[in-house]
Tab-separated table of C-alpha atoms in Angstrom:
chain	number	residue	atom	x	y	z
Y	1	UNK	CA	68.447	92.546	121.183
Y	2	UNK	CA	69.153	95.245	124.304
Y	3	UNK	CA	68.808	94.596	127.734
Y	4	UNK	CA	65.431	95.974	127.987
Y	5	UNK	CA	64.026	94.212	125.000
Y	6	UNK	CA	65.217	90.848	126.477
Y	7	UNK	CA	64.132	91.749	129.802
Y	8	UNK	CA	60.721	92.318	128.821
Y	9	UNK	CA	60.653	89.081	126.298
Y	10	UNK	CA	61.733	87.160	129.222
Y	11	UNK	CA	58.794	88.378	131.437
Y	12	UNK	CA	56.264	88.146	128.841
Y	13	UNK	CA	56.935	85.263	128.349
Y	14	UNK	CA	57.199	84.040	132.609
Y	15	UNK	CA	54.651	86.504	133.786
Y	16	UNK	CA	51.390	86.044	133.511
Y	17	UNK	CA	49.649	89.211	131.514
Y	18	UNK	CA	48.462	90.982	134.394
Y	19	UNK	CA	51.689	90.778	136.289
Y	20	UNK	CA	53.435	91.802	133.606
Y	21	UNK	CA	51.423	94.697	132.785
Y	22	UNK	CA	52.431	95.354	136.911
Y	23	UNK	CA	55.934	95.410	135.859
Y	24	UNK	CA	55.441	97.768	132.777
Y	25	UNK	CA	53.456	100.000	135.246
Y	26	UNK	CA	56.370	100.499	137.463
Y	27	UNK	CA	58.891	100.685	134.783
Y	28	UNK	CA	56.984	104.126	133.298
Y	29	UNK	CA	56.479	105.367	136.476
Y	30	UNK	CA	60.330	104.822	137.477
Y	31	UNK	CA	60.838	106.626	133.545
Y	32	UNK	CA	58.798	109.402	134.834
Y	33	UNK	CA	60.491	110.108	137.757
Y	34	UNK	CA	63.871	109.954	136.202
Y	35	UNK	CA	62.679	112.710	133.342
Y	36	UNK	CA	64.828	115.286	133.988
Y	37	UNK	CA	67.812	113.192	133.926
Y	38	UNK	CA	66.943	111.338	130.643
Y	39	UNK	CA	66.205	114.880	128.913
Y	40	UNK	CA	69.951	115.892	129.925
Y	41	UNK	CA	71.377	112.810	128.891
Y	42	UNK	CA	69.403	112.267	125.428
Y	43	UNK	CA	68.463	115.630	124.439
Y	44	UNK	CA	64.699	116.398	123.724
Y	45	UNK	CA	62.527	116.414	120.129
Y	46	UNK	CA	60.035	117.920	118.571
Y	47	UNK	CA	56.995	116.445	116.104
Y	48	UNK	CA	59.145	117.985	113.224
Y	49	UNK	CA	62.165	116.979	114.296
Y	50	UNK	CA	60.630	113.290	114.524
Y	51	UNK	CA	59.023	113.860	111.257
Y	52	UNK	CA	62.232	115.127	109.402
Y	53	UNK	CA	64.059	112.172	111.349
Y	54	UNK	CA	61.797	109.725	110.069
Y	55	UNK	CA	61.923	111.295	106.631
Y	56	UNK	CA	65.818	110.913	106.249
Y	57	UNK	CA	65.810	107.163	106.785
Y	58	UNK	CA	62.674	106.626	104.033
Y	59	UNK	CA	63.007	105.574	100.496
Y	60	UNK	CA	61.526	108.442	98.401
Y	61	UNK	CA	59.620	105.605	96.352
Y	62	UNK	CA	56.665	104.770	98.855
Y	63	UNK	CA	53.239	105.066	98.494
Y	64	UNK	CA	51.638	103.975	101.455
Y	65	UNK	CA	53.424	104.769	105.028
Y	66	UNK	CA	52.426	101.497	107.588
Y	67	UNK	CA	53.509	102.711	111.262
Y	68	UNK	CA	54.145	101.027	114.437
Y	69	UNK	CA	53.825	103.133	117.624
Y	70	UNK	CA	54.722	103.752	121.218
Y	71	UNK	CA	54.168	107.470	122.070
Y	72	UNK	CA	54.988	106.190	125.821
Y	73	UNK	CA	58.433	105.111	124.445
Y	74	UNK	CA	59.280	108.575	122.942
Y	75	UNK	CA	58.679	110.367	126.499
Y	76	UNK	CA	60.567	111.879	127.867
Y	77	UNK	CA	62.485	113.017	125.282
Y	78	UNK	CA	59.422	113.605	123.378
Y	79	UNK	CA	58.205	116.773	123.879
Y	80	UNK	CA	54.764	116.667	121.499
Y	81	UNK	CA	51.603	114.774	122.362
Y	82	UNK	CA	49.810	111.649	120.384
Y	83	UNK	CA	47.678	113.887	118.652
Y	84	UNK	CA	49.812	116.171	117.445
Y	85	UNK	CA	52.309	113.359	115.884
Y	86	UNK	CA	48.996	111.877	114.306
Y	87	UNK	CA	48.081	115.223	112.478
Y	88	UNK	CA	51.886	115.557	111.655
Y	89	UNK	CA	52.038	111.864	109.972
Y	90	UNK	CA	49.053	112.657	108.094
Y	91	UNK	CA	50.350	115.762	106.667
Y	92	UNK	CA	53.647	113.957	105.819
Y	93	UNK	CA	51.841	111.967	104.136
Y	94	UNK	CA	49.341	113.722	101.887
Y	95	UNK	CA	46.862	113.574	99.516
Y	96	UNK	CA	48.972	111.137	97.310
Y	97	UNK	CA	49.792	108.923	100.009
Y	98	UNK	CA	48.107	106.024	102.481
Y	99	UNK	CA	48.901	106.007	106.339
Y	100	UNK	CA	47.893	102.598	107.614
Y	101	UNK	CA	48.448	101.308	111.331
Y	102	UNK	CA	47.478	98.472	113.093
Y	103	UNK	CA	44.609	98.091	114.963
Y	104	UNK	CA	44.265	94.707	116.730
Y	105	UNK	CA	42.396	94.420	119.837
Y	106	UNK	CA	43.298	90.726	121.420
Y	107	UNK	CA	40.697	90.769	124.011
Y	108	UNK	CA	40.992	91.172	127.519
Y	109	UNK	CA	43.069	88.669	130.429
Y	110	UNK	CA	45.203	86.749	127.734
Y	111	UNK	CA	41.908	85.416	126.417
Y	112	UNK	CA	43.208	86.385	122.915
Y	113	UNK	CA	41.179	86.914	119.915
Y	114	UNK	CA	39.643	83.480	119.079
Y	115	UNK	CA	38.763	82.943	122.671
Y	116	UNK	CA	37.194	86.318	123.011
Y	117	UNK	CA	34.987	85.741	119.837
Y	118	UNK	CA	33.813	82.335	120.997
Y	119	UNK	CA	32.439	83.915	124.276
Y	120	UNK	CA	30.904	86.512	122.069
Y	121	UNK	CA	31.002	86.182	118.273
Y	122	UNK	CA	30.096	89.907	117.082
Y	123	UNK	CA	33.079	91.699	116.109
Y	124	UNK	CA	31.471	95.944	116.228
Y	125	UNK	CA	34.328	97.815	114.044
Y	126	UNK	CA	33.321	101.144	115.282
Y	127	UNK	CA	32.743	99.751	118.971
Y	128	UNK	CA	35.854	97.690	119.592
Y	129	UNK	CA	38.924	99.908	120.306
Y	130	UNK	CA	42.544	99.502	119.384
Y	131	UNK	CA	45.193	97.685	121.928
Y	132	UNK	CA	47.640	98.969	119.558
Y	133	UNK	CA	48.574	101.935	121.258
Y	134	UNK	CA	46.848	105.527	121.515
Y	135	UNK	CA	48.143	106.572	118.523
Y	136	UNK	CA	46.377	103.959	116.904
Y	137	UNK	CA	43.363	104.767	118.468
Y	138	UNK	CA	42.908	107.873	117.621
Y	139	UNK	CA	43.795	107.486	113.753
Y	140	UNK	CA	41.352	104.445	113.899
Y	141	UNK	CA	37.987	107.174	115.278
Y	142	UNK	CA	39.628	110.352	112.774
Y	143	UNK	CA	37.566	111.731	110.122
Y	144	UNK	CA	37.949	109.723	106.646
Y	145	UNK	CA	39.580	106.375	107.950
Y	146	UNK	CA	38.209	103.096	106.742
Y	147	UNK	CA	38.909	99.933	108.560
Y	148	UNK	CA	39.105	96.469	107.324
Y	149	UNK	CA	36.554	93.884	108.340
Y	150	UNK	CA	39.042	91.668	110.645
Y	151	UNK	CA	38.894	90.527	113.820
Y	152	UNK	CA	42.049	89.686	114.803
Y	153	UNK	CA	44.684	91.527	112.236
Y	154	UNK	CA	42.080	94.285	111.520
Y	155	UNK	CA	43.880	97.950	110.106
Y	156	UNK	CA	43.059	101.577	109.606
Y	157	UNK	CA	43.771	103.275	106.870
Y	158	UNK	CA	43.335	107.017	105.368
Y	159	UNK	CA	44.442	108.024	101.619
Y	160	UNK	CA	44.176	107.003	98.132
Y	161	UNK	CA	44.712	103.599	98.409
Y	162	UNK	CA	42.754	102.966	102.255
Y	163	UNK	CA	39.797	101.243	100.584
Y	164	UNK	CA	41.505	98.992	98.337
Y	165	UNK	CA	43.950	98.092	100.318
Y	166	UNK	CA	41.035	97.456	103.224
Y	167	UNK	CA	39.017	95.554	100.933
Y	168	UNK	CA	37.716	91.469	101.486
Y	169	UNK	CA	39.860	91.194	104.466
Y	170	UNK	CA	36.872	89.330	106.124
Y	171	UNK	CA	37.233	86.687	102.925
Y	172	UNK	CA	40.786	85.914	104.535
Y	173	UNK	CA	40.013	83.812	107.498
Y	174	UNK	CA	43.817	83.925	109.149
Y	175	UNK	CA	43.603	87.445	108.166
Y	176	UNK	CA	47.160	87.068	106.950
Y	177	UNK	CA	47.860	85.250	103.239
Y	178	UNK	CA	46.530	86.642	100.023
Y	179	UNK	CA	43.876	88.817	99.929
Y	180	UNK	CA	44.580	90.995	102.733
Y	181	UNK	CA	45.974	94.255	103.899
Y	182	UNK	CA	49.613	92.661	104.416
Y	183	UNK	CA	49.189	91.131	100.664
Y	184	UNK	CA	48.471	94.633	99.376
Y	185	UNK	CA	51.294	96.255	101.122
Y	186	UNK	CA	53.922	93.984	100.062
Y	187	UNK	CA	52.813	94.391	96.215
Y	188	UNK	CA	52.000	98.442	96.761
Y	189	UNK	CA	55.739	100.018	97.830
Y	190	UNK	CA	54.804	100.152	101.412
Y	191	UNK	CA	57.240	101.486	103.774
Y	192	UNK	CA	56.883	100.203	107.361
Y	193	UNK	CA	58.151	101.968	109.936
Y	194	UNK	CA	58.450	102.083	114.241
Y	195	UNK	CA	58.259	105.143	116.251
Y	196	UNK	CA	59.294	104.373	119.725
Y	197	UNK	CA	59.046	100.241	118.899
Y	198	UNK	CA	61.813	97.708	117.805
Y	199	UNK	CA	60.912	95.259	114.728
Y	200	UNK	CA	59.713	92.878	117.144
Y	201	UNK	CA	55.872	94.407	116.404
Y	202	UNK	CA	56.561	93.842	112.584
Y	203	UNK	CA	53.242	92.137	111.657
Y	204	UNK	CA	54.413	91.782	108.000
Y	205	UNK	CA	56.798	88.872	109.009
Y	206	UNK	CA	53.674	86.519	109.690
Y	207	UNK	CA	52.474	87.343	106.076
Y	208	UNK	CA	54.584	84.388	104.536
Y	209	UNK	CA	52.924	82.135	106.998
Y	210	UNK	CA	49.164	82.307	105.417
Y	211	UNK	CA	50.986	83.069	101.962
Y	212	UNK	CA	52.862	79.814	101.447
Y	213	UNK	CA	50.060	77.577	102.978
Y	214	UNK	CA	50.994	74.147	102.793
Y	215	UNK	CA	54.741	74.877	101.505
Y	216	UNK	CA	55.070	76.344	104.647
Y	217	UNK	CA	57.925	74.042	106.013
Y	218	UNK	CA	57.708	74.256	110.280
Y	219	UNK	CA	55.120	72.500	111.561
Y	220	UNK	CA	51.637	73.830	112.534
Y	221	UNK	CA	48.089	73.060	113.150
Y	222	UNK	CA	45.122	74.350	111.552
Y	223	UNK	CA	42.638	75.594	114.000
Y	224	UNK	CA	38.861	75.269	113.288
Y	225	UNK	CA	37.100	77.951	112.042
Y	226	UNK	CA	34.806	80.290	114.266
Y	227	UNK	CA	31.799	81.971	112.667
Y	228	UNK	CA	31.764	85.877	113.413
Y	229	UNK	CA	29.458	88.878	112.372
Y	230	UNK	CA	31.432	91.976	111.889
Y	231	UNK	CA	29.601	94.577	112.287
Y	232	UNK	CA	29.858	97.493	110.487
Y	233	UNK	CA	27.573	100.608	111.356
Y	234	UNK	CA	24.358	99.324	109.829
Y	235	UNK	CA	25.650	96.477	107.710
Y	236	UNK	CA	26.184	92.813	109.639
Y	237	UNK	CA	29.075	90.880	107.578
Y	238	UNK	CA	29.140	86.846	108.393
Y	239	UNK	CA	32.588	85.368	108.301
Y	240	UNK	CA	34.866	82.796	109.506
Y	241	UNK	CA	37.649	83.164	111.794
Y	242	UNK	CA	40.183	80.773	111.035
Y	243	UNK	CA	43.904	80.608	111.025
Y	244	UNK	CA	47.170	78.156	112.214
Y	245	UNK	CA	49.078	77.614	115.553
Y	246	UNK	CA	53.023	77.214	114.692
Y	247	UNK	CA	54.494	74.453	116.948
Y	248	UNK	CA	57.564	76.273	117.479
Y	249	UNK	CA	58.976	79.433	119.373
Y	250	UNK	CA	58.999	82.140	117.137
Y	251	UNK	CA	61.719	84.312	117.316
Y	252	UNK	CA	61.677	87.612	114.884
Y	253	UNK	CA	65.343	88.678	116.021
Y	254	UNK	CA	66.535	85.941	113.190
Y	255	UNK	CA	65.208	88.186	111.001
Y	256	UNK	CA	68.413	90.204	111.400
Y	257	UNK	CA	70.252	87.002	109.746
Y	258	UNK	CA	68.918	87.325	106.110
Y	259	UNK	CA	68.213	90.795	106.205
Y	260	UNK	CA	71.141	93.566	105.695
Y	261	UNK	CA	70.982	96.630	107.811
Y	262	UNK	CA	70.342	98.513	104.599
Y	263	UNK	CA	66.949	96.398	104.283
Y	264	UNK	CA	65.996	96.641	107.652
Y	265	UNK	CA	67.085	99.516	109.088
Y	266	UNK	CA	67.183	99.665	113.144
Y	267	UNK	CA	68.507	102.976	115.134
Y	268	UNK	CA	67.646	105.434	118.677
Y	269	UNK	CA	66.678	108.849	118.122
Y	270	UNK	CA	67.359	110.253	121.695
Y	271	UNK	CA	67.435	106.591	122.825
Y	272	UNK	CA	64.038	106.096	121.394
Y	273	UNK	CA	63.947	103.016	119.435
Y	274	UNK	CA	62.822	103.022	115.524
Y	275	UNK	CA	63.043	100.737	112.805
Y	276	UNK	CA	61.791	100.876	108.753
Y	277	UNK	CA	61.723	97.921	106.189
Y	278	UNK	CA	59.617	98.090	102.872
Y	279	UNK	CA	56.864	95.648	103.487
Y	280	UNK	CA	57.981	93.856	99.928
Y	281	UNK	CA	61.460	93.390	101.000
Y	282	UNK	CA	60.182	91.769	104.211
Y	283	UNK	CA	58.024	89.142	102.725
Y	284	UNK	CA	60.206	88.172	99.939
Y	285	UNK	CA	63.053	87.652	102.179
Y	286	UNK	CA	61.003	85.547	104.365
Y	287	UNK	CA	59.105	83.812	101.322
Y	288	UNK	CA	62.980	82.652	99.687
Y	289	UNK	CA	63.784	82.147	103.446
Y	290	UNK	CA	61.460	79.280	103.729
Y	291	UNK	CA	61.780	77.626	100.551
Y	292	UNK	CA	65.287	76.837	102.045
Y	293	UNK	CA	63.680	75.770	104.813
Y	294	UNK	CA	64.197	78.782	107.132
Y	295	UNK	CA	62.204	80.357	109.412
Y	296	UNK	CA	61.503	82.708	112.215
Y	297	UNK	CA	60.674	79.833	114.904
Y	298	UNK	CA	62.687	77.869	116.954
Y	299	UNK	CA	62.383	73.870	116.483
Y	300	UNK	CA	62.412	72.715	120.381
Y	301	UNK	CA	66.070	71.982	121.934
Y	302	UNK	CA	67.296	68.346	121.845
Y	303	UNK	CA	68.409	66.835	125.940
């Protein structure tokens, strides 16, 4: 982990959210300021130059392309726009190929999800916009994208494979295990990737958590179940929100223990940070990982 990516760990984790969010302010607007010197230090980028970046660090095996963003990471160096990287991932990958990205919205003042849906349990797909970034955003309202009916771990997707692998995610109550996006990915050759974001945001790790259900081995508690209505343009879907609360601290940088830098790959591009794993790599690392009784959480430290 880097100094900023423990900095800001630390402050998430001592700050409350709207402080924090303070903090993140000034820190882009100190970025901003400091442009010119950053471009003469790191050297500037295009969208192709990103693309072809991305593209030499890929397997050529993939079939669906499951991306992580922060197009306020990328700047200054950057010099395209959110919308033009979205057109250019889309035409990287093609009519034979599915770009997925997450689009979780958590709620608003650290309510999170489940405390969001009991004030108001109607979950509106089209209504309810992504907090995963504004790249995520606008692939979520672009022509063609389906979304699965989740929400907490809801995705977009656009290609071949976007409605199955969207498919009965509202049958998944933790919106994690079998049955879901992350289950599809991890059986599909799914390449995950980070543009501008560390493997810290790699949703895929919490996959095994759902997946192994009670041979999970940390502890954790089962919380109750919530109904929700999604609703989906016309159609109201009735579901329930469920999922578990892990006991422990969970700490994804052990991931780098039982995966090899060929598996999960981690470099800067003019400083920006990027990362790809194959989503099946990633669970069954984590899946043999626990049957040994390892995990990414932290049991509390013994006085």
């Amino acid at each position: 982990m880097n100094v900023v990516e423990k900095l800001s760990s630390i402050l998430l984790k001592l700050l409350p959210r709207a402080y924090f969010l303070k903090v993140r302010s000034a820190y882009f607007k100190l970025k901003k300021k400091a442009s010119p010197l950053l471009r003469l230090v790191y050297g500037t980028f295009t969208t192709d130059e990103l693309i072809a970046e991305i593209d030499s660090r890929l397997d050529r095996d993939w079939r669906i392309l499951m991306v992580h963003s922060s197009v306020n990471n990328l700047h200054p160096m950057y010099t395209g726009s959110a919308l033009e990287l979205l057109k250019a991932l889309i035409d990287y990958c093609g009519p034979d190929r599915t770009l997925v990205m997450p689009t979780f919205n958590f709620g608003e003042n650290e309510e999170g999800t489940r405390g969001m849906l009991q004030k108001n349990p109607r979950f509106d797909l089209r209504r309810t916009p992504s907090q995963m970034g504004l790249l995520t955003e606008l692939f979520r309202r672009s022509r063609g994208v389906v979304q699965s009916r989740h929400p907490g771990y809801r995705v977009a997707a656009l290609g071949p494979l976007a409605e199955q692998l969207t498919a009965g995610h509202e049958h998944a109550p933790s919106g994690m295990g079998k049955s879901t996006p992350f289950d599809f990915m991890a059986q599909h050759k799914a390449q995950i990737i980070g543009i501008g974001k560390t493997f810290q945001v790699m949703t895929q790790v919490h996959h095994v958590e759902s997946l192994l259900d009670k041979d999970w081995p940390a502890p954790q508690n089962v919380l109750p179940n919530i109904p929700v209505t999604i609703v989906d343009k016309q159609e109201e879907i009735a579901m329930e929100l469920g999922g578990v609360q892990q006991r422990w601290t969970f700490n994804i940088w052990k991931l780098r223990e039982i995966m090899s830098s060929e598996s999960l790959k981690e470099w800067r591009f003019h400083n920006c940070p990027m990362f790809a794993a194959r989503a099946d790599e990633v669970t069954d690392t984590l899946v043999a990982a626990a049957a040994r009784g390892f995990t990414l959480y932290d049991p509390p430290k013994k006085h």
